[in-house]
């Protein structure tokens, strides 16, 4: 796949929020007009408190939005570490998203393989097989991880590698849409994540990096030299939107 440069916007929080809101609204309108629904994946991390309240206030028909997560920690939904819980407080409740449109990953299940299968099935039932997201909103770690994909060859690999769930890294072979992660370097170690191909094939991908710790990895991802999940994502796609605060853009 060709590697066009991503669109990169550097700005203050307010400036980034404006760009994000414009892109989000346009994608929602386009998706609803085209296929009657807006299928999106949310992120956890610092992006949520920074931007979710403003997204919740957008004049979007949330009854047409199907909300998934790019990753989830293996905790119950009411746990302080839950990505769903965070989004619920900051986004879903204020936006009054109907319960049947909220498709959280069941991080509370003791059997993570079962949880991954259940999340994969739910994603496929709404977004098709292979699933197609209209929009994936992603944070990024200082090591270049996106969602809970922590490396190109091993990051999203299931510890119970069984031939089908080993390919979550770069996704060159078929792999389930959602896979279990047992060894995340970012706590907690046990997680669920959408696999790389689902994220990389989304209609639009918005990567948001906040803070100086992200600057080196984002510089390498944008100039095409990085060997990280975020770099590979930007390389694989013909278009993406990257939002950097001023600290994350310092070189
Ligand atoms: C999570 C996230 C993860 C996050 C990055 C960046 O579950 O933690 O979904 O992918 O977006 O780790 O997190 P920060 O923005 O907090 O650094």
PDB file of C-alpha atoms and ligand atoms in Angstrom:
ATOM      1  CA  UNK A   1       0.000   0.000   0.000  1.00  0.00           C
ATOM      2  CA  UNK A   2       1.247   3.454  -0.799  1.00  0.00           C
ATOM      3  CA  UNK A   3       2.535   5.739   1.879  1.00  0.00           C
ATOM      4  CA  UNK A   4       1.139   9.207   1.546  1.00  0.00           C
ATOM      5  CA  UNK A   5       2.126  11.598   4.268  1.00  0.00           C
ATOM      6  CA  UNK A   6      -0.436  11.782   7.068  1.00  0.00           C
ATOM      7  CA  UNK A   7      -2.073  15.122   7.695  1.00  0.00           C
ATOM      8  CA  UNK A   8      -0.338  16.469  10.783  1.00  0.00           C
ATOM      9  CA  UNK A   9      -1.768  19.269  12.908  1.00  0.00           C
ATOM     10  CA  UNK A  10       0.207  20.833  15.764  1.00  0.00           C
ATOM     11  CA  UNK A  11      -1.566  23.133  18.160  1.00  0.00           C
ATOM     12  CA  UNK A  12      -2.909  24.088  21.522  1.00  0.00           C
ATOM     13  CA  UNK A  13      -5.492  21.924  23.187  1.00  0.00           C
ATOM     14  CA  UNK A  14      -8.251  24.220  21.908  1.00  0.00           C
ATOM     15  CA  UNK A  15      -6.905  24.151  18.361  1.00  0.00           C
ATOM     16  CA  UNK A  16      -6.625  20.370  18.343  1.00  0.00           C
ATOM     17  CA  UNK A  17     -10.103  20.063  19.781  1.00  0.00           C
ATOM     18  CA  UNK A  18     -11.490  22.153  16.952  1.00  0.00           C
ATOM     19  CA  UNK A  19      -9.802  20.046  14.268  1.00  0.00           C
ATOM     20  CA  UNK A  20     -10.865  16.835  15.990  1.00  0.00           C
ATOM     21  CA  UNK A  21     -14.476  17.975  16.276  1.00  0.00           C
ATOM     22  CA  UNK A  22     -14.619  18.994  12.621  1.00  0.00           C
ATOM     23  CA  UNK A  23     -13.167  15.687  11.440  1.00  0.00           C
ATOM     24  CA  UNK A  24     -15.333  13.641  13.804  1.00  0.00           C
ATOM     25  CA  UNK A  25     -18.531  15.420  12.678  1.00  0.00           C
ATOM     26  CA  UNK A  26     -17.661  15.078   8.999  1.00  0.00           C
ATOM     27  CA  UNK A  27     -16.924  11.358   9.346  1.00  0.00           C
ATOM     28  CA  UNK A  28     -20.136  10.788  11.291  1.00  0.00           C
ATOM     29  CA  UNK A  29     -22.243  12.629   8.717  1.00  0.00           C
ATOM     30  CA  UNK A  30     -20.599  10.824   5.804  1.00  0.00           C
ATOM     31  CA  UNK A  31     -20.965   7.374   7.399  1.00  0.00           C
ATOM     32  CA  UNK A  32     -24.591   7.884   8.433  1.00  0.00           C
ATOM     33  CA  UNK A  33     -25.488   9.166   4.973  1.00  0.00           C
ATOM     34  CA  UNK A  34     -23.678   6.259   3.307  1.00  0.00           C
ATOM     35  CA  UNK A  35     -24.711   3.284   5.418  1.00  0.00           C
ATOM     36  CA  UNK A  36     -27.042   4.526   8.108  1.00  0.00           C
ATOM     37  CA  UNK A  37     -24.616   4.222  11.002  1.00  0.00           C
ATOM     38  CA  UNK A  38     -21.324   5.577  12.316  1.00  0.00           C
ATOM     39  CA  UNK A  39     -19.064   2.767  13.517  1.00  0.00           C
ATOM     40  CA  UNK A  40     -16.215   4.031  15.633  1.00  0.00           C
ATOM     41  CA  UNK A  41     -13.565   2.812  18.036  1.00  0.00           C
ATOM     42  CA  UNK A  42     -12.578   4.867  21.066  1.00  0.00           C
ATOM     43  CA  UNK A  43      -9.315   4.843  22.976  1.00  0.00           C
ATOM     44  CA  UNK A  44      -8.331   4.986  26.624  1.00  0.00           C
ATOM     45  CA  UNK A  45      -5.474   7.011  28.077  1.00  0.00           C
ATOM     46  CA  UNK A  46      -4.966  10.775  28.210  1.00  0.00           C
ATOM     47  CA  UNK A  47      -7.003  11.448  25.067  1.00  0.00           C
ATOM     48  CA  UNK A  48     -10.204  10.604  26.930  1.00  0.00           C
ATOM     49  CA  UNK A  49     -10.207  13.332  29.598  1.00  0.00           C
ATOM     50  CA  UNK A  50      -8.697  15.828  27.146  1.00  0.00           C
ATOM     51  CA  UNK A  51     -11.242  15.451  24.345  1.00  0.00           C
ATOM     52  CA  UNK A  52     -14.213  13.226  25.167  1.00  0.00           C
ATOM     53  CA  UNK A  53     -16.329  15.920  26.864  1.00  0.00           C
ATOM     54  CA  UNK A  54     -16.133  18.104  23.742  1.00  0.00           C
ATOM     55  CA  UNK A  55     -16.909  15.155  21.451  1.00  0.00           C
ATOM     56  CA  UNK A  56     -19.947  14.299  23.569  1.00  0.00           C
ATOM     57  CA  UNK A  57     -21.306  17.795  22.984  1.00  0.00           C
ATOM     58  CA  UNK A  58     -21.177  17.545  19.174  1.00  0.00           C
ATOM     59  CA  UNK A  59     -24.539  17.666  17.396  1.00  0.00           C
ATOM     60  CA  UNK A  60     -24.281  14.088  16.116  1.00  0.00           C
ATOM     61  CA  UNK A  61     -27.194  11.654  16.040  1.00  0.00           C
ATOM     62  CA  UNK A  62     -25.740   9.293  18.639  1.00  0.00           C
ATOM     63  CA  UNK A  63     -28.625   6.885  18.153  1.00  0.00           C
ATOM     64  CA  UNK A  64     -26.904   6.041  14.829  1.00  0.00           C
ATOM     65  CA  UNK A  65     -23.416   5.604  16.324  1.00  0.00           C
ATOM     66  CA  UNK A  66     -22.059   2.153  17.170  1.00  0.00           C
ATOM     67  CA  UNK A  67     -19.309   2.614  19.707  1.00  0.00           C
ATOM     68  CA  UNK A  68     -16.477   0.131  20.158  1.00  0.00           C
ATOM     69  CA  UNK A  69     -13.065   0.353  21.810  1.00  0.00           C
ATOM     70  CA  UNK A  70      -9.714  -0.238  20.178  1.00  0.00           C
ATOM     71  CA  UNK A  71      -8.603  -1.847  23.430  1.00  0.00           C
ATOM     72  CA  UNK A  72      -9.683  -2.635  26.955  1.00  0.00           C
ATOM     73  CA  UNK A  73      -7.958  -3.623  30.167  1.00  0.00           C
ATOM     74  CA  UNK A  74      -8.933  -6.971  31.752  1.00  0.00           C
ATOM     75  CA  UNK A  75     -10.992  -5.376  34.491  1.00  0.00           C
ATOM     76  CA  UNK A  76     -14.721  -5.029  35.223  1.00  0.00           C
ATOM     77  CA  UNK A  77     -16.565  -2.101  33.634  1.00  0.00           C
ATOM     78  CA  UNK A  78     -16.843  -0.229  36.941  1.00  0.00           C
ATOM     79  CA  UNK A  79     -13.110  -0.531  37.668  1.00  0.00           C
ATOM     80  CA  UNK A  80     -11.118   2.747  37.651  1.00  0.00           C
ATOM     81  CA  UNK A  81      -8.814   1.259  34.964  1.00  0.00           C
ATOM     82  CA  UNK A  82     -11.657   0.418  32.581  1.00  0.00           C
ATOM     83  CA  UNK A  83     -11.479   2.224  29.239  1.00  0.00           C
ATOM     84  CA  UNK A  84     -15.209   1.708  28.882  1.00  0.00           C
ATOM     85  CA  UNK A  85     -15.802   3.185  32.342  1.00  0.00           C
ATOM     86  CA  UNK A  86     -13.774   6.267  31.485  1.00  0.00           C
ATOM     87  CA  UNK A  87     -15.654   6.795  28.238  1.00  0.00           C
ATOM     88  CA  UNK A  88     -18.950   6.123  29.932  1.00  0.00           C
ATOM     89  CA  UNK A  89     -18.450   8.979  32.383  1.00  0.00           C
ATOM     90  CA  UNK A  90     -16.908  11.462  29.941  1.00  0.00           C
ATOM     91  CA  UNK A  91     -18.677  10.673  26.687  1.00  0.00           C
ATOM     92  CA  UNK A  92     -21.454   8.087  26.602  1.00  0.00           C
ATOM     93  CA  UNK A  93     -23.555   9.369  29.480  1.00  0.00           C
ATOM     94  CA  UNK A  94     -23.304  13.081  28.578  1.00  0.00           C
ATOM     95  CA  UNK A  95     -24.037  12.267  24.911  1.00  0.00           C
ATOM     96  CA  UNK A  96     -26.888   9.932  25.961  1.00  0.00           C
ATOM     97  CA  UNK A  97     -25.685   7.189  23.645  1.00  0.00           C
ATOM     98  CA  UNK A  98     -28.346   4.443  23.679  1.00  0.00           C
ATOM     99  CA  UNK A  99     -27.181   1.341  25.588  1.00  0.00           C
ATOM    100  CA  UNK A 100     -27.739  -0.944  22.593  1.00  0.00           C
ATOM    101  CA  UNK A 101     -25.229   1.101  20.584  1.00  0.00           C
ATOM    102  CA  UNK A 102     -22.439   0.640  23.133  1.00  0.00           C
ATOM    103  CA  UNK A 103     -20.256  -2.387  22.400  1.00  0.00           C
ATOM    104  CA  UNK A 104     -17.717  -2.645  25.182  1.00  0.00           C
ATOM    105  CA  UNK A 105     -15.144  -5.430  25.346  1.00  0.00           C
ATOM    106  CA  UNK A 106     -15.935  -7.822  28.231  1.00  0.00           C
ATOM    107  CA  UNK A 107     -12.698  -7.284  30.149  1.00  0.00           C
ATOM    108  CA  UNK A 108     -14.201  -8.786  33.283  1.00  0.00           C
ATOM    109  CA  UNK A 109     -14.322 -12.339  31.904  1.00  0.00           C
ATOM    110  CA  UNK A 110     -11.688 -14.544  33.553  1.00  0.00           C
ATOM    111  CA  UNK A 111     -11.052 -16.340  30.256  1.00  0.00           C
ATOM    112  CA  UNK A 112      -9.527 -13.680  27.999  1.00  0.00           C
ATOM    113  CA  UNK A 113      -9.697 -15.918  24.918  1.00  0.00           C
ATOM    114  CA  UNK A 114     -13.442 -16.218  25.435  1.00  0.00           C
ATOM    115  CA  UNK A 115     -13.658 -12.457  25.949  1.00  0.00           C
ATOM    116  CA  UNK A 116     -11.753 -11.860  22.704  1.00  0.00           C
ATOM    117  CA  UNK A 117     -14.039 -14.229  20.798  1.00  0.00           C
ATOM    118  CA  UNK A 118     -17.112 -12.524  22.192  1.00  0.00           C
ATOM    119  CA  UNK A 119     -15.787  -9.061  21.305  1.00  0.00           C
ATOM    120  CA  UNK A 120     -14.777 -10.268  17.817  1.00  0.00           C
ATOM    121  CA  UNK A 121     -18.266 -11.663  17.217  1.00  0.00           C
ATOM    122  CA  UNK A 122     -19.955  -8.479  18.361  1.00  0.00           C
ATOM    123  CA  UNK A 123     -17.677  -6.380  16.166  1.00  0.00           C
ATOM    124  CA  UNK A 124     -18.315  -8.588  13.127  1.00  0.00           C
ATOM    125  CA  UNK A 125     -22.078  -8.533  13.728  1.00  0.00           C
ATOM    126  CA  UNK A 126     -22.113  -4.746  13.345  1.00  0.00           C
ATOM    127  CA  UNK A 127     -19.078  -3.910  11.226  1.00  0.00           C
ATOM    128  CA  UNK A 128     -18.928  -6.950   8.937  1.00  0.00           C
ATOM    129  CA  UNK A 129     -16.345  -9.666   8.407  1.00  0.00           C
ATOM    130  CA  UNK A 130     -13.641  -8.515   8.094  1.00  0.00           C
ATOM    131  CA  UNK A 131     -14.836  -5.575  10.190  1.00  0.00           C
ATOM    132  CA  UNK A 132     -14.753  -2.091   8.745  1.00  0.00           C
ATOM    133  CA  UNK A 133     -14.655   0.838  11.150  1.00  0.00           C
ATOM    134  CA  UNK A 134     -15.651   4.267   9.918  1.00  0.00           C
ATOM    135  CA  UNK A 135     -13.256   5.879  12.385  1.00  0.00           C
ATOM    136  CA  UNK A 136     -10.591   4.751  14.855  1.00  0.00           C
ATOM    137  CA  UNK A 137      -9.531   7.299  17.440  1.00  0.00           C
ATOM    138  CA  UNK A 138      -6.166   6.344  18.926  1.00  0.00           C
ATOM    139  CA  UNK A 139      -3.770   7.511  21.582  1.00  0.00           C
ATOM    140  CA  UNK A 140      -0.131   6.518  21.348  1.00  0.00           C
ATOM    141  CA  UNK A 141       2.397   5.440  23.949  1.00  0.00           C
ATOM    142  CA  UNK A 142       5.968   6.745  24.270  1.00  0.00           C
ATOM    143  CA  UNK A 143       7.067   3.368  22.867  1.00  0.00           C
ATOM    144  CA  UNK A 144       4.841   3.842  19.817  1.00  0.00           C
ATOM    145  CA  UNK A 145       2.094   1.438  20.828  1.00  0.00           C
ATOM    146  CA  UNK A 146      -1.451   1.978  19.626  1.00  0.00           C
ATOM    147  CA  UNK A 147      -4.468   0.327  21.272  1.00  0.00           C
ATOM    148  CA  UNK A 148      -2.760  -2.586  23.097  1.00  0.00           C
ATOM    149  CA  UNK A 149      -0.467  -3.452  20.197  1.00  0.00           C
ATOM    150  CA  UNK A 150       2.994  -3.129  21.679  1.00  0.00           C
ATOM    151  CA  UNK A 151       5.254  -4.360  18.928  1.00  0.00           C
ATOM    152  CA  UNK A 152       5.336  -5.254  15.286  1.00  0.00           C
ATOM    153  CA  UNK A 153       6.021  -8.928  15.751  1.00  0.00           C
ATOM    154  CA  UNK A 154       5.149  -9.724  19.324  1.00  0.00           C
ATOM    155  CA  UNK A 155       3.176  -6.887  20.826  1.00  0.00           C
ATOM    156  CA  UNK A 156      -0.370  -8.065  20.358  1.00  0.00           C
ATOM    157  CA  UNK A 157       0.513 -11.726  20.272  1.00  0.00           C
ATOM    158  CA  UNK A 158      -1.473 -13.995  22.502  1.00  0.00           C
ATOM    159  CA  UNK A 159       0.609 -15.827  25.083  1.00  0.00           C
ATOM    160  CA  UNK A 160      -1.554 -18.837  24.318  1.00  0.00           C
ATOM    161  CA  UNK A 161      -0.239 -18.716  20.767  1.00  0.00           C
ATOM    162  CA  UNK A 162      -2.229 -21.227  18.785  1.00  0.00           C
ATOM    163  CA  UNK A 163      -1.540 -20.320  15.195  1.00  0.00           C
ATOM    164  CA  UNK A 164      -4.577 -18.114  14.709  1.00  0.00           C
ATOM    165  CA  UNK A 165      -4.024 -15.554  17.415  1.00  0.00           C
ATOM    166  CA  UNK A 166      -0.298 -15.066  16.887  1.00  0.00           C
ATOM    167  CA  UNK A 167      -0.626 -12.666  14.034  1.00  0.00           C
ATOM    168  CA  UNK A 168      -1.880  -9.562  15.771  1.00  0.00           C
ATOM    169  CA  UNK A 169       1.311  -7.582  15.271  1.00  0.00           C
ATOM    170  CA  UNK A 170       1.360  -6.511  11.661  1.00  0.00           C
ATOM    171  CA  UNK A 171      -1.545  -8.611  10.500  1.00  0.00           C
ATOM    172  CA  UNK A 172      -0.042  -9.999   7.309  1.00  0.00           C
ATOM    173  CA  UNK A 173      -2.014 -13.202   7.861  1.00  0.00           C
ATOM    174  CA  UNK A 174      -5.641 -13.525   8.903  1.00  0.00           C
ATOM    175  CA  UNK A 175      -6.185 -13.015  12.582  1.00  0.00           C
ATOM    176  CA  UNK A 176      -9.258 -12.459  14.728  1.00  0.00           C
ATOM    177  CA  UNK A 177     -10.524  -8.879  14.937  1.00  0.00           C
ATOM    178  CA  UNK A 178     -10.056  -8.795  18.703  1.00  0.00           C
ATOM    179  CA  UNK A 179      -7.278 -10.662  20.476  1.00  0.00           C
ATOM    180  CA  UNK A 180      -6.105 -11.261  24.025  1.00  0.00           C
ATOM    181  CA  UNK A 181      -2.900  -9.716  25.343  1.00  0.00           C
ATOM    182  CA  UNK A 182      -1.203 -11.221  28.388  1.00  0.00           C
ATOM    183  CA  UNK A 183       2.061  -9.333  28.621  1.00  0.00           C
ATOM    184  CA  UNK A 184       1.371  -5.633  28.140  1.00  0.00           C
ATOM    185  CA  UNK A 185       4.343  -3.571  29.337  1.00  0.00           C
ATOM    186  CA  UNK A 186       1.833  -0.870  30.269  1.00  0.00           C
ATOM    187  CA  UNK A 187      -0.167  -2.069  33.272  1.00  0.00           C
ATOM    188  CA  UNK A 188      -2.384  -3.925  33.584  1.00  0.00           C
ATOM    189  CA  UNK A 189      -0.641  -6.765  31.748  1.00  0.00           C
ATOM    190  CA  UNK A 190      -3.858  -8.508  30.699  1.00  0.00           C
ATOM    191  CA  UNK A 191      -5.832  -6.732  27.998  1.00  0.00           C
ATOM    192  CA  UNK A 192      -7.962  -7.097  24.909  1.00  0.00           C
ATOM    193  CA  UNK A 193      -7.126  -5.275  21.710  1.00  0.00           C
ATOM    194  CA  UNK A 194      -8.431  -4.870  18.205  1.00  0.00           C
ATOM    195  CA  UNK A 195      -5.860  -6.413  15.915  1.00  0.00           C
ATOM    196  CA  UNK A 196      -3.726  -4.331  13.592  1.00  0.00           C
ATOM    197  CA  UNK A 197      -5.643  -5.061  10.361  1.00  0.00           C
ATOM    198  CA  UNK A 198      -8.949  -3.834  11.800  1.00  0.00           C
ATOM    199  CA  UNK A 199      -7.399  -0.565  12.909  1.00  0.00           C
ATOM    200  CA  UNK A 200      -5.310  -0.081   9.783  1.00  0.00           C
ATOM    201  CA  UNK A 201      -8.302  -0.588   7.469  1.00  0.00           C
ATOM    202  CA  UNK A 202     -10.584   1.956   9.171  1.00  0.00           C
ATOM    203  CA  UNK A 203     -12.109   4.628   6.938  1.00  0.00           C
ATOM    204  CA  UNK A 204     -10.267   7.233   8.954  1.00  0.00           C
ATOM    205  CA  UNK A 205      -7.655   6.950  11.682  1.00  0.00           C
ATOM    206  CA  UNK A 206      -6.953   9.828  14.050  1.00  0.00           C
ATOM    207  CA  UNK A 207      -3.812   9.492  16.169  1.00  0.00           C
ATOM    208  CA  UNK A 208      -3.487  11.936  19.065  1.00  0.00           C
ATOM    209  CA  UNK A 209      -0.185  12.357  20.911  1.00  0.00           C
ATOM    210  CA  UNK A 210       0.008  14.591  23.960  1.00  0.00           C
ATOM    211  CA  UNK A 211       3.168  15.414  25.874  1.00  0.00           C
ATOM    212  CA  UNK A 212       6.929  15.548  25.347  1.00  0.00           C
ATOM    213  CA  UNK A 213       7.395  11.825  26.002  1.00  0.00           C
ATOM    214  CA  UNK A 214       5.712  11.095  22.670  1.00  0.00           C
ATOM    215  CA  UNK A 215       7.850  13.477  20.584  1.00  0.00           C
ATOM    216  CA  UNK A 216      10.644  11.103  19.453  1.00  0.00           C
ATOM    217  CA  UNK A 217       8.339   8.275  18.485  1.00  0.00           C
ATOM    218  CA  UNK A 218       5.962  10.579  16.621  1.00  0.00           C
ATOM    219  CA  UNK A 219       8.779  12.271  14.744  1.00  0.00           C
ATOM    220  CA  UNK A 220       9.998   8.891  13.489  1.00  0.00           C
ATOM    221  CA  UNK A 221       6.461   7.740  12.684  1.00  0.00           C
ATOM    222  CA  UNK A 222       5.724  10.844  10.635  1.00  0.00           C
ATOM    223  CA  UNK A 223       9.000  10.847   8.718  1.00  0.00           C
ATOM    224  CA  UNK A 224       8.495   7.169   7.926  1.00  0.00           C
ATOM    225  CA  UNK A 225      11.589   5.840   9.676  1.00  0.00           C
ATOM    226  CA  UNK A 226       9.964   4.346  12.786  1.00  0.00           C
ATOM    227  CA  UNK A 227       9.683   0.642  13.525  1.00  0.00           C
ATOM    228  CA  UNK A 228       6.765   0.916  15.903  1.00  0.00           C
ATOM    229  CA  UNK A 229       3.054   0.114  15.629  1.00  0.00           C
ATOM    230  CA  UNK A 230       2.136   3.780  15.119  1.00  0.00           C
ATOM    231  CA  UNK A 231       4.816   4.166  12.418  1.00  0.00           C
ATOM    232  CA  UNK A 232       3.642   1.021  10.662  1.00  0.00           C
ATOM    233  CA  UNK A 233       0.046   2.242  10.859  1.00  0.00           C
ATOM    234  CA  UNK A 234       0.850   5.562   9.208  1.00  0.00           C
ATOM    235  CA  UNK A 235       2.981   3.817   6.570  1.00  0.00           C
ATOM    236  CA  UNK A 236       0.247   1.341   5.676  1.00  0.00           C
ATOM    237  CA  UNK A 237      -2.476   3.900   5.204  1.00  0.00           C
ATOM    238  CA  UNK A 238      -2.996   6.295   2.341  1.00  0.00           C
ATOM    239  CA  UNK A 239      -4.390   8.907   4.711  1.00  0.00           C
ATOM    240  CA  UNK A 240      -4.504   9.514   8.433  1.00  0.00           C
ATOM    241  CA  UNK A 241      -4.886  12.512  10.710  1.00  0.00           C
ATOM    242  CA  UNK A 242      -2.247  13.086  13.390  1.00  0.00           C
ATOM    243  CA  UNK A 243      -2.863  15.627  16.142  1.00  0.00           C
ATOM    244  CA  UNK A 244       0.101  16.708  18.263  1.00  0.00           C
ATOM    245  CA  UNK A 245       0.179  19.154  21.123  1.00  0.00           C
ATOM    246  CA  UNK A 246       3.171  21.491  21.095  1.00  0.00           C
ATOM    247  CA  UNK A 247       5.204  19.302  23.470  1.00  0.00           C
ATOM    248  CA  UNK A 248       4.678  16.187  21.368  1.00  0.00           C
ATOM    249  CA  UNK A 249       5.805  18.118  18.289  1.00  0.00           C
ATOM    250  CA  UNK A 250       9.090  19.409  19.752  1.00  0.00           C
ATOM    251  CA  UNK A 251      12.151  17.858  18.207  1.00  0.00           C
TER     252      UNK A 251
HETATM  253  C1  LIG B   1      -4.948   2.192  27.026  1.00  0.00           C
HETATM  254  C2  LIG B   1      -5.011   2.863  25.670  1.00  0.00           C
HETATM  255  C3  LIG B   1      -3.650   3.018  25.085  1.00  0.00           C
HETATM  256  C4  LIG B   1      -3.355   4.498  25.202  1.00  0.00           C
HETATM  257  C5  LIG B   1      -1.885   4.771  25.099  1.00  0.00           C
HETATM  258  C6  LIG B   1      -1.567   6.222  25.351  1.00  0.00           C
HETATM  259  O1  LIG B   1      -5.738   1.303  27.284  1.00  0.00           O
HETATM  260  O2  LIG B   1      -4.122   2.585  27.819  1.00  0.00           O
HETATM  261  O3  LIG B   1      -6.019   2.610  24.853  1.00  0.00           O
HETATM  262  O4  LIG B   1      -3.439   2.587  23.782  1.00  0.00           O
HETATM  263  O5  LIG B   1      -4.045   5.218  24.216  1.00  0.00           O
HETATM  264  O6  LIG B   1      -1.220   3.990  26.052  1.00  0.00           O
HETATM  265  O7  LIG B   1      -1.963   6.545  26.634  1.00  0.00           O
HETATM  266  P1  LIG B   1      -1.646   7.968  27.221  1.00  0.00           P
HETATM  267  O8  LIG B   1      -2.252   8.952  26.272  1.00  0.00           O
HETATM  268  O9  LIG B   1      -2.303   8.001  28.573  1.00  0.00           O
HETATM  269  O10 LIG B   1      -0.163   8.096  27.286  1.00  0.00           O
END
